[in-house]
Short mmCIF file of C-alpha atoms and ligand atoms in Angstrom, two decimals:
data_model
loop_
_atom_site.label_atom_id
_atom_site.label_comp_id
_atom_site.label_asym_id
_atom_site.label_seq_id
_atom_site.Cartn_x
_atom_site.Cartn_y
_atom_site.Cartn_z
CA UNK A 1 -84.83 30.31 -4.20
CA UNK A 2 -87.07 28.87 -2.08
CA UNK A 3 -86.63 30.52 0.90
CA UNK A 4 -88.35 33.80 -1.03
CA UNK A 5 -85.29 35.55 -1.47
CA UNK A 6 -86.12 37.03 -5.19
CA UNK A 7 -83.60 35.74 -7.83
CA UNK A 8 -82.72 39.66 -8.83
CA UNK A 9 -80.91 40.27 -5.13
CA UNK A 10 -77.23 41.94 -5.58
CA UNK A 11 -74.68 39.51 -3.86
CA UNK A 12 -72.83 41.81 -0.78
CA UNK A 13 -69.74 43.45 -1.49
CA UNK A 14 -67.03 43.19 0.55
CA UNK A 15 -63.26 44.10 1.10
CA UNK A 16 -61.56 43.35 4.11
CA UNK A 17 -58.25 45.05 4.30
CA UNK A 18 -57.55 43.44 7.64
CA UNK A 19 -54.02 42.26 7.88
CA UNK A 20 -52.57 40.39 10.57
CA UNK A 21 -49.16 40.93 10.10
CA UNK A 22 -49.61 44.79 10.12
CA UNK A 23 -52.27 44.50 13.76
CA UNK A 24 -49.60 42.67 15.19
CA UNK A 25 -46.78 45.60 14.40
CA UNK A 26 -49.42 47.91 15.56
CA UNK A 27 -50.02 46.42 18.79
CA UNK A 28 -46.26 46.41 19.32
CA UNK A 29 -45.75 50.07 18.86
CA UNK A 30 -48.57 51.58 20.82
CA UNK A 31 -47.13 49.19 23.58
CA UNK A 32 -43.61 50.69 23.02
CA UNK A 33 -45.09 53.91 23.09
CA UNK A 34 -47.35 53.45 26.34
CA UNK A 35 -44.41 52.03 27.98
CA UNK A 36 -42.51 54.74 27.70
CA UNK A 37 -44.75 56.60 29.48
CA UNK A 38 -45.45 53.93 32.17
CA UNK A 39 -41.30 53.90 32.32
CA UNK A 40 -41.42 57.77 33.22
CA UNK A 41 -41.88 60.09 36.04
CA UNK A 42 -44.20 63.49 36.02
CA UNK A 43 -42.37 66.29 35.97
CA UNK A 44 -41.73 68.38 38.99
CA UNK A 45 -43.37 71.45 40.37
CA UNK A 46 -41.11 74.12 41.33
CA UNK A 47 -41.63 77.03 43.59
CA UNK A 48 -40.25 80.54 42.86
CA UNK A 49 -39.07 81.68 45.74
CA UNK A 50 -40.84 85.31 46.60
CA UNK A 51 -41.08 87.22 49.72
CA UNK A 52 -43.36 85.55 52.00
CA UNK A 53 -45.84 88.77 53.22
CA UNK A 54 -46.65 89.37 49.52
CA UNK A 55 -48.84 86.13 50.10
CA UNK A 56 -48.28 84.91 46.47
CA UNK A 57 -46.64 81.95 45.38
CA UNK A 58 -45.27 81.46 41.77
CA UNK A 59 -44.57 77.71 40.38
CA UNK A 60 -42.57 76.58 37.45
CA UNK A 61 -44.19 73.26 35.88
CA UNK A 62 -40.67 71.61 34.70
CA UNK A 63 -41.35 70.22 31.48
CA UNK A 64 -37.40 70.01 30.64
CA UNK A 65 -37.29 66.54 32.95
CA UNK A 66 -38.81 64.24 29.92
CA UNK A 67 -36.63 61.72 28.44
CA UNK A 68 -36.76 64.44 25.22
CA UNK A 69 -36.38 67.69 27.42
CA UNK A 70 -38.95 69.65 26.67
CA UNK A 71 -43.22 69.72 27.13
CA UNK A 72 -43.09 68.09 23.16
CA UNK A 73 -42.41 64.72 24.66
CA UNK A 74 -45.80 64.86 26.07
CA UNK A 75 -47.32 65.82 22.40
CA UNK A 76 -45.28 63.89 20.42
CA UNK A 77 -46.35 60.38 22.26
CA UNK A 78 -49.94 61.93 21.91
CA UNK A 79 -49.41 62.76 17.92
CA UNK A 80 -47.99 59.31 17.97
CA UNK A 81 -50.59 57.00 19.91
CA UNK A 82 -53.07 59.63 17.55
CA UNK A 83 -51.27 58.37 13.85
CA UNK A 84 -51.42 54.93 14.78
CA UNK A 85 -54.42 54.25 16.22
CA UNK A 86 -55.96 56.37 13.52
CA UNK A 87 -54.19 53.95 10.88
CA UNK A 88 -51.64 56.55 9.63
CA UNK A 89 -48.57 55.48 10.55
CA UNK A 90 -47.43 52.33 9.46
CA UNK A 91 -44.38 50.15 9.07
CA UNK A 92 -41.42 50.91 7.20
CA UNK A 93 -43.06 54.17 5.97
CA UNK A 94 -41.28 57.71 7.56
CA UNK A 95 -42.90 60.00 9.70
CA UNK A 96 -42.61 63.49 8.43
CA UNK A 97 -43.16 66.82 10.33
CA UNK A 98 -42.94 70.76 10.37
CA UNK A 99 -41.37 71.77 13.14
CA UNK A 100 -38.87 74.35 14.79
CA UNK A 101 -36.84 71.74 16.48
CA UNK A 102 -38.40 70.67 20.08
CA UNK A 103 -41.17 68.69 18.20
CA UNK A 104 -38.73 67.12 16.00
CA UNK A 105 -36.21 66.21 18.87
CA UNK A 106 -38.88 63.53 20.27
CA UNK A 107 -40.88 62.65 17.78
CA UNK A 108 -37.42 61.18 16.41
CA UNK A 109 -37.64 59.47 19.69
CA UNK A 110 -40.62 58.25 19.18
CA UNK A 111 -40.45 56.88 15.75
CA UNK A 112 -37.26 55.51 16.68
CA UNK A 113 -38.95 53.43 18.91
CA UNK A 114 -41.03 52.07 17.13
CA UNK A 115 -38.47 51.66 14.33
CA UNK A 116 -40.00 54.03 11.47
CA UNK A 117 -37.78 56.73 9.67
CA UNK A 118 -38.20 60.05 10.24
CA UNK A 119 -37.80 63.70 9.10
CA UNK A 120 -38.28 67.01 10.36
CA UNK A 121 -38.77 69.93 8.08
CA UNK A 122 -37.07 72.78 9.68
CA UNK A 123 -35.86 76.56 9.26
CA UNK A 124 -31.93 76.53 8.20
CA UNK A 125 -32.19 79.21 11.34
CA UNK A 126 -32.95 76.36 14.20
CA UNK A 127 -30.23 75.98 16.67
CA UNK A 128 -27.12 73.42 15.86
CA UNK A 129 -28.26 71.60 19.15
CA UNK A 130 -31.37 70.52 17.88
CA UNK A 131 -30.24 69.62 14.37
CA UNK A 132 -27.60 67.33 16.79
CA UNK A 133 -30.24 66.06 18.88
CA UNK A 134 -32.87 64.87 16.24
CA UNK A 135 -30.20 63.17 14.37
CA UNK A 136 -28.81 61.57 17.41
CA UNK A 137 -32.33 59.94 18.21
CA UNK A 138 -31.73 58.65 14.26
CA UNK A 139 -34.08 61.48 12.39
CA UNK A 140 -32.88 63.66 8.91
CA UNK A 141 -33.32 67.14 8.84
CA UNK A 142 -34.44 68.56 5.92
CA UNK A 143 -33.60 72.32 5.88
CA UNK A 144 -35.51 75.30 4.14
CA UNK A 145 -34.75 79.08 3.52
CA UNK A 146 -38.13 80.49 4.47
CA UNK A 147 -39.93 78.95 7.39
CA UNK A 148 -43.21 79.71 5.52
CA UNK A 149 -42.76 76.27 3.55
CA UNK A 150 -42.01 74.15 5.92
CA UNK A 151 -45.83 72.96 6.25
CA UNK A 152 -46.25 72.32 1.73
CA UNK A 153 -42.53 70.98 1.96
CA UNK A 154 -43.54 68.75 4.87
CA UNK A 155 -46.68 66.94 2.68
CA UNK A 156 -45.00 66.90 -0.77
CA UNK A 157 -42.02 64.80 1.33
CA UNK A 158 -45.05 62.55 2.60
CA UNK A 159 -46.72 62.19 -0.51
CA UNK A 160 -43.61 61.38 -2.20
CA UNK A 161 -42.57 59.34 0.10
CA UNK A 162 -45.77 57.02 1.38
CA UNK A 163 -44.88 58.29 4.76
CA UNK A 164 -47.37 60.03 6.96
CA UNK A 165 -47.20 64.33 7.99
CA UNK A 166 -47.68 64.72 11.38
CA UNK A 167 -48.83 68.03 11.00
CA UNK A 168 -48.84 69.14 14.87
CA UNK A 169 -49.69 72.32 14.04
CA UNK A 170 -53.12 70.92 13.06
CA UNK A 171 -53.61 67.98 15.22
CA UNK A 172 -51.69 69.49 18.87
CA UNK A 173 -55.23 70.24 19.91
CA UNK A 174 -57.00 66.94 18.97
CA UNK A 175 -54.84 64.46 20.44
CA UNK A 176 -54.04 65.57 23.24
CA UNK A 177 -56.48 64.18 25.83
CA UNK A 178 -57.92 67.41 27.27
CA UNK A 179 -60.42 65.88 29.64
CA UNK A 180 -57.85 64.31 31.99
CA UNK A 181 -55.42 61.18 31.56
CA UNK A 182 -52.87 63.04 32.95
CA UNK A 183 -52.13 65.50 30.78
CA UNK A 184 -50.15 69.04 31.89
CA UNK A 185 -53.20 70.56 33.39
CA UNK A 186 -54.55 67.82 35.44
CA UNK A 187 -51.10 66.54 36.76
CA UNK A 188 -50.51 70.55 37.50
CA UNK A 189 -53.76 70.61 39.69
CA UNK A 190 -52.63 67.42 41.52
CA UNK A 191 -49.18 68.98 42.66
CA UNK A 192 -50.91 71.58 43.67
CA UNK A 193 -53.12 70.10 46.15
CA UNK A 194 -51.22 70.67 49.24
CA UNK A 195 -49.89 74.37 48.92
CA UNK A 196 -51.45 76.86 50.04
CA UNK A 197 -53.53 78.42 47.24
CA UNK A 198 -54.22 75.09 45.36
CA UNK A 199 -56.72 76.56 42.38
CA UNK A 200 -53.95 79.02 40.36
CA UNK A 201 -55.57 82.62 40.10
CA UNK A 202 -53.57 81.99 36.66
CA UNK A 203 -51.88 79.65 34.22
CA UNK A 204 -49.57 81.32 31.99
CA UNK A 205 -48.64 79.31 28.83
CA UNK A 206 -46.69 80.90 25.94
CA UNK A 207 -48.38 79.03 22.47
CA UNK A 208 -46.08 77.15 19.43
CA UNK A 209 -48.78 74.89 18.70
CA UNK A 210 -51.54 76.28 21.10
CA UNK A 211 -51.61 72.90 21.88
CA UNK A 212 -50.79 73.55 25.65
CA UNK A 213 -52.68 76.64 26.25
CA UNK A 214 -55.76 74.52 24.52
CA UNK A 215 -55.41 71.71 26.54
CA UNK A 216 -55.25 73.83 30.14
CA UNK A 217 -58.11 76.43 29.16
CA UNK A 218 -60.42 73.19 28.10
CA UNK A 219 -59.52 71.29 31.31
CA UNK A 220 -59.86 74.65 33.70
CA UNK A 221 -63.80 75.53 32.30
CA UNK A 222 -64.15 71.27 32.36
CA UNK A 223 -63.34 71.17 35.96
CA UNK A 224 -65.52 74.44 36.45
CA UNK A 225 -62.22 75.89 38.04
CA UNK A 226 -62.12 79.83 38.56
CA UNK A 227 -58.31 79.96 36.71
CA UNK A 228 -57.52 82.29 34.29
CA UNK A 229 -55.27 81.45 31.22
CA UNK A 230 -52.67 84.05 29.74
CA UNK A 231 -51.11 83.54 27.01
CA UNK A 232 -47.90 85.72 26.03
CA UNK A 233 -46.49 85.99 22.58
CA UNK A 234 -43.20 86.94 21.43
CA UNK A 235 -42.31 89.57 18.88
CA UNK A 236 -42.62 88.07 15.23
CA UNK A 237 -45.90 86.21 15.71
CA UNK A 238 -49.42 86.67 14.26
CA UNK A 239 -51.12 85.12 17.52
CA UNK A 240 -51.77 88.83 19.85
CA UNK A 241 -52.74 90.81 16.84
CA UNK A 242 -55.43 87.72 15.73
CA UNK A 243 -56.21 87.67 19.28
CA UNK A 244 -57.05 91.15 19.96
CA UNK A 245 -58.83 91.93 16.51
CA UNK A 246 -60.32 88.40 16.55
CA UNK A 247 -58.81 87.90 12.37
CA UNK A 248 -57.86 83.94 12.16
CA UNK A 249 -56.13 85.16 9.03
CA UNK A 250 -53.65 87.27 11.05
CA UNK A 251 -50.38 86.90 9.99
CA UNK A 252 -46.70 88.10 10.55
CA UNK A 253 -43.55 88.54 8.55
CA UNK A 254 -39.96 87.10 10.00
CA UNK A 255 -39.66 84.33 12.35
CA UNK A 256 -39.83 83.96 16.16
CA UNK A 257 -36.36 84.64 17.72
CA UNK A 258 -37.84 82.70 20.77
CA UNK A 259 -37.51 79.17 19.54
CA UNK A 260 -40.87 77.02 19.92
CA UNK A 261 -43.00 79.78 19.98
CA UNK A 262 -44.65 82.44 18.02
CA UNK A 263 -46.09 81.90 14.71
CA UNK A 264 -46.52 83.30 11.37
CA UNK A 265 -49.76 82.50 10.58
CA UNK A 266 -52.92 81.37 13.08
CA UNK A 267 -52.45 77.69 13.60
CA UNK A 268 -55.23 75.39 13.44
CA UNK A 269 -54.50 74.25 17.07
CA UNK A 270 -54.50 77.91 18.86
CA UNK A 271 -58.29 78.27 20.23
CA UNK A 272 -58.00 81.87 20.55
CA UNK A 273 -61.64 81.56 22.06
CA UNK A 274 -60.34 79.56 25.28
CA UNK A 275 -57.70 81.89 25.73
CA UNK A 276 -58.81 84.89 28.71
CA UNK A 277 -55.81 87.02 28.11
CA UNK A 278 -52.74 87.89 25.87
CA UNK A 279 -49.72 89.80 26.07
CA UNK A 280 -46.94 90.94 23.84
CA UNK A 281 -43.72 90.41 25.31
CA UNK A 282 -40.72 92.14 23.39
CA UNK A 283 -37.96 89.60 22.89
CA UNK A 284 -35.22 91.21 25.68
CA UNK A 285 -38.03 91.25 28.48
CA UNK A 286 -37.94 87.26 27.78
CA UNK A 287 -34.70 87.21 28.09
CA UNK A 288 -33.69 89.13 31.19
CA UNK A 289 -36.69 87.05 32.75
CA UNK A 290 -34.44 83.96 31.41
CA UNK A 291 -31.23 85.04 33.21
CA UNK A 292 -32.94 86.33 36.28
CA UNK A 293 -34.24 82.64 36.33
CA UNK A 294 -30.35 81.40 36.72
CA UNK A 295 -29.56 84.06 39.18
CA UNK A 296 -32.53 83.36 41.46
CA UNK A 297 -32.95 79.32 41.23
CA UNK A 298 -29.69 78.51 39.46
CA UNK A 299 -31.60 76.89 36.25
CA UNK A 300 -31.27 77.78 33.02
CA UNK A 301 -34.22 77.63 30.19
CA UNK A 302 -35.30 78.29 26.54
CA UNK A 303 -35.96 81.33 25.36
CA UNK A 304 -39.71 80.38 25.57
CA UNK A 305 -39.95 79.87 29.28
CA UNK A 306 -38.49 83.60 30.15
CA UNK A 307 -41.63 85.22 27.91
CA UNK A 308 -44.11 83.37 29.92
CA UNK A 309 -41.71 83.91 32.89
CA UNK A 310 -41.54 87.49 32.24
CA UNK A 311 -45.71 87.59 32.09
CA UNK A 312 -46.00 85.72 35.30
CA UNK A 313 -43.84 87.70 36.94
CA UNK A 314 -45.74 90.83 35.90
CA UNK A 315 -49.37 89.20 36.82
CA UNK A 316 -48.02 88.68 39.93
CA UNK A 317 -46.70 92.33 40.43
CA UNK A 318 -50.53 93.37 39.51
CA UNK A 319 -52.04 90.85 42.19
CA UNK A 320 -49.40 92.32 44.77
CA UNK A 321 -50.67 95.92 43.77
CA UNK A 322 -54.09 95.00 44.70
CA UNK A 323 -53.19 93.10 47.52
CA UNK A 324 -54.76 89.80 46.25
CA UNK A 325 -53.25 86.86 47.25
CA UNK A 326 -53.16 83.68 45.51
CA UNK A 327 -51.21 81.42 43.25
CA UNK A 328 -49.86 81.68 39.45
CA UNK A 329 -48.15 78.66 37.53
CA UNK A 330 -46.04 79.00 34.55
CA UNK A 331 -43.85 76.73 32.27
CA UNK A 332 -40.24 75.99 31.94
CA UNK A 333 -40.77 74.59 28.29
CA UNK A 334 -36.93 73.37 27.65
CA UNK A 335 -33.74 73.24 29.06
CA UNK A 336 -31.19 76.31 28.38
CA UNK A 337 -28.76 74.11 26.56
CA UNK A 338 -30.06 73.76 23.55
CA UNK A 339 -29.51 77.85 23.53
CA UNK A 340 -26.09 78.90 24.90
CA UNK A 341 -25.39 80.54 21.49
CA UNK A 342 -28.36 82.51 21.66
CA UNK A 343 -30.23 83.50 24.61
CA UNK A 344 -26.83 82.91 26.86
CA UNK A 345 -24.20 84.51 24.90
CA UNK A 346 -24.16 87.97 25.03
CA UNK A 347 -22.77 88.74 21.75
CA UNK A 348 -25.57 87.02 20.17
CA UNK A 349 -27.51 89.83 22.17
CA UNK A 350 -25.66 92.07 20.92
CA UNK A 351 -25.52 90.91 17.00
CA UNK A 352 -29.59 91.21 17.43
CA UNK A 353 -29.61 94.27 18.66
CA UNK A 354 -31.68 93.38 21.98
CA UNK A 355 -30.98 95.19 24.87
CA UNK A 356 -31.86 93.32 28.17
CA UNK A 357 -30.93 96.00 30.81
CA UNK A 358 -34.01 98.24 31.00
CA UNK A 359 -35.93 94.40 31.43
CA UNK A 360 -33.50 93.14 34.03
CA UNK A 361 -33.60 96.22 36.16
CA UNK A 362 -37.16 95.67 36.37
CA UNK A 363 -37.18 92.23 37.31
CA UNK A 364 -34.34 92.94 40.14
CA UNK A 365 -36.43 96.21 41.65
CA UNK A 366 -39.60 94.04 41.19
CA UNK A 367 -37.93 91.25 43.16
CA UNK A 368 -36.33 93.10 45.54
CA UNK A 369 -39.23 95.88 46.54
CA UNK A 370 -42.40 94.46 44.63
CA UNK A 371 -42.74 97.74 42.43
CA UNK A 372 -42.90 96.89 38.74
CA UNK A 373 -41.66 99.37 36.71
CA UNK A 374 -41.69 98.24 33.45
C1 PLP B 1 -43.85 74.00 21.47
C2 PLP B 1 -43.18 74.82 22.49
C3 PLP B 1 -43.90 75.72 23.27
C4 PLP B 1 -45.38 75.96 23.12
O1 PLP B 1 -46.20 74.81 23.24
P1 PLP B 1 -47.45 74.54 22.29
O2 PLP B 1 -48.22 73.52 23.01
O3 PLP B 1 -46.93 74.04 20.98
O4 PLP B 1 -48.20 75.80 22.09
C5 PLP B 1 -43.18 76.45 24.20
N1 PLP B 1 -41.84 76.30 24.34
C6 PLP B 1 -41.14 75.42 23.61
C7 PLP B 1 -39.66 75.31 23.81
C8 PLP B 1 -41.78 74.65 22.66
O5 PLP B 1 -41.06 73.79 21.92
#
């Protein structure tokens, strides 16, 4: 004790947890994951074709081109670069997450790339495709009678389990880098650069999540761009009525018909502040958008992509009525099929009780003499 320390000092305490074996997995898998990504192309920007004098241009942002098929491949390597940077996921223990298919589909990818188990907690409703898919890429399903649970049923399977929930309805918004690094809204604004109205007068986005429409409104007011952001919502979804009366408790009985979008409560991950306009668009509209889609560029989409269709193609209609010209950019959110028993087959139309005649009629007159009628 000479040095004057006095006698009475407490020694330090101190627990290191590091572990070598489990930084070396780590590194591994975020390399597995970034490779992926370094391994893939963006996805293409497609131009609706529309009459020339109306001096408005409408573009499809392809997200069906990832390796999974749908805009989820971009947040499920962003969930997954989030949970294991953050320490969450780890080896040998499953990944576990709510979700309505799409999510599920490549987060199986995901985790089976970095060799973890995985399970997606689903509604018995979700198509057979994506049951197929996710348990191609190696995932379970685990199956519930009311989609209300799926979030509890999702962290009592993680709890029991050691595993880690994903929770994207929570964490869309956080991990996706919303200041750049390529994400939809800056590599949207790049392809853009050449046409003719560059800056979009509007982005439509339908919201699942809110993750994407989050992530463009927070890049558009970062970039002090003039864009507007409309988001439309299907029927069976709490998001326009929390919207409009500004109630984050909003809520809604029944589940989307439009798979991937439309919620029954407010998720954590909408940012109903960022968002400049809604709309409600009833579940046929979507639809005849959807098939007017095959009949005009010969592609075929999920049910999600016709509602935001079906909104673009109405903001555009307004724009031609004031004779503004500019550019609006919408989604196609997944490839059509995953849905040939639903949104393609007429008597599933039919067995719902949607009529999509009064919607297509409007679409072809809108098309054909630029009134809107609907
Ligand atoms: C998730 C999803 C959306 C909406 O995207 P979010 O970022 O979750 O709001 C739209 N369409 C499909 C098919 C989806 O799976």
């Amino acid at each position: 004790m000479s040095d004057g320390v006095p006698a009475s000092a407490a020694a330090t305490v101190d627990v290191d947890r590091s572990d070598a074996e489990y930084r070396d997995w780590l590194k591994d898998a975020v390399r597995k994951v970034q490779a992926d990504s370094n391994r893939s192309a963006d996805t293409h920007l497609l131009s609706f074709p529309l009459p020339e004098q109306w001096g408005i241009d409408l573009y499809l942002k392809d997200e069906s081109t990832h390796p999974t098929g749908s805009l989820k491949h971009r947040l499920a390597r962003s969930l997954f670069l989030y949970g294991l940077c953050n320490g969450w996921i780890r080896p040998g223990r499953p990944v576990i997450e709510a979700s309505s298919g799409s999510t599920a589909v490549s987060e199986a990818y995901f985790a089976k790339l970095i060799g973890v188990p995985f399970i997606a907690v689903m509604p018995r409703t979700t198509s057979r495709e994506k049951t197929r898919l996710i348990e191609f890429h190696g995932g379970r399903c685990h199956l519930v009678d009311d989609p209300r649970t799926v979030y509890e049923v999702s962290a009592a399977l993680a709890e029991d389990s050691g595993g880690h929930y994903m929770d994207q309805f929570t964490y869309a918004e956080r991990a996706t880098d919303w200041r750049g690094n390529n994400n939809i809204a800056e590599s949207v604004y790049e392809q853009m650069k050449r046409e003719r109205f560059p800056e979009p007068a509007w982005i439509v986005a339908t919201a699942g999540t809110g993750g994407t429409s989050a992530t463009i409104a927070r890049y558009v007011r970062y970039m002090q761009y003039d864009t507007r952001v409309c988001v439309p919502d299907p029927e069976n979804s709490c998001f326009f009525d929390g919207w409009v009366r500004g109630d984050n408790e909003a809520f809604s009985e029944g589940s989307s018909r439009i798979e991937g979008i439309g919620r029954p409560r407010m998720e954590p991950s909408f940012l109903p502040s960022a968002v400049d306009r809604m709309m409600k668009v009833p579940d046929a509209a979507a639809i005849a958008a959807l098939r007017a889609l095959e009949r005009v560029m010969g592609l075929r989409a999920g049910g999600s992509t016709g509602t935001g269709l079906w909104s673009a193609l109405k903001i555009v209609s307004e724009m031609a009525a004031q004779g503004r010209t500019g550019s609006v950019v919408t989604l196609i959110c997944d490839p059509g099929d995953r849905y040939l028993d639903k949104y393609y087959s007429d008597g599933w139309l039919t067995a719902q009780g949607l009529d999509i005649a009064p919607y297509s009629q409007t679409v072809d007159t809108f098309l054909a003499t630029g009134d809107w009628t609907g």
